[in-house]
Amino acid sequence: MRVLVIGASGFIGRYVMRRLGASPEHEVAGTFGSQPPADDGNAWHQVELTDAAAVERLFEHTRPEAVVHLAAIADIGAAERDPERATAINVAATSTIARLCEQHGAHLIFVSTECVFDGERGFYREDETPRPTTHYGRTKWEAEQEVVWEAASWSIVRTSIVYGWPHPGKGNFAPSLIDNLRNGRPYRAPTEVLRTPVYVEHLVDGIALLVERGHPGILHVAGRDWVSMYDFASAIANTFDLDANLVQPMDADAQARAGASTRPDRLGLDCRESMRRLNLEHPSLAEGIAALRADAPGP
Ligand SMILES: NC(=O)c1ccc[n+]([C@@H]2O[C@H](COP(=O)([O-])OP(=O)(O)OC[C@H]3O[C@@H](n4cnc5c(N)ncnc54)[C@H](OP(=O)(O)O)[C@@H]3O)[C@@H](O)[C@H]2O)c1
């Protein structure tokens, strides 16, 4: 199958490229914006996604049968700082991509986020109504609606906090925490911020399956365990044989005193229905962190 991965130079995109590129069944092309990837044998295209004519040329050149769209301003703070650019990339470019998928008869897999929900209750199901509270969340929710309106064949994959080994020079929660704890630096971890963290390779299992089988609709693909950031950080410390006492619990009052938002931050996704539909294994937090450790890059 001819697969186009948009946003392939990003954290999740590089894992998607590697997985799909390793399959002899697929002819894979990937896009980057500003970060030229290493020469890994895949076809790479530099595209500015806010340039609709350039995105049209990309589709004509690659003639995809399936498109995995990951490109976004994926950082909440960056989206707040430049809301117009976040809207242009996250919403308008997604609309263009969805329309082109329809024109080219390609199945669109759009990667979205738990941030489409309001964070009041957490552990949201696929059929619950989004009510985003951040600009990032609003752009991703609007983008989901563009996908539904413009594309004929689509899957929306919402996920939670994704952890893994990032490309050198880039950050990710788990490796940053490990680095801090190894250097004896304490980490104050919120006990009331809730997520369903997922190891990046387990998210890619779901995305790769959707490329092959194209299950339509909204899917939740994240970790099985709904945990606080304190539990998450403690589990990482224990699995990596680091000093778990350096992970210090911080409740909502302490967070408020430290100047953090007092808005409830209970996200996380109930993925049971999607896992049943996809017939996918649903790894626990312990299994995800063990896989992270097993995949650790050499010294
Ligand atoms: N990481 C998470 O924990 C998480 C959680 C939930 C949902 N998601 C979603 O998953 C997707 C991927 O996230 P990620 O963490 O892999 O993001 P990332 O590392 O920031 O990568 C973003 C990608 O988008 C590309 N891009 C951004 N603006 C562009 C533009 N104007 N033109 C062309 N390309 C552009 C970047 O290209 P260059 O770097 O080459 O410029 C990069 O390939 C996003 O849609 C995000 O909303 C992520």
Tab-separated table of C-alpha atoms in Angstrom, residues 9 14 32-38 44 46 167:
chain	number	residue	atom	x	y	z
A	9	SER	CA	9.856	13.971	11.434
A	14	ARG	CA	9.590	8.796	13.367
A	32	PHE	CA	8.983	17.107	7.437
A	33	GLY	CA	8.674	20.841	7.987
A	34	SER	CA	11.972	22.085	9.393
A	35	GLN	CA	13.794	18.985	10.714
A	36	PRO	CA	15.365	17.055	7.823
A	37	PRO	CA	15.512	13.388	8.850
A	38	ALA	CA	18.493	11.109	8.414
A	44	TRP	CA	11.077	12.241	2.475
A	46	GLN	CA	9.741	18.877	2.817
A	167	HIS	CA	15.156	11.746	18.641
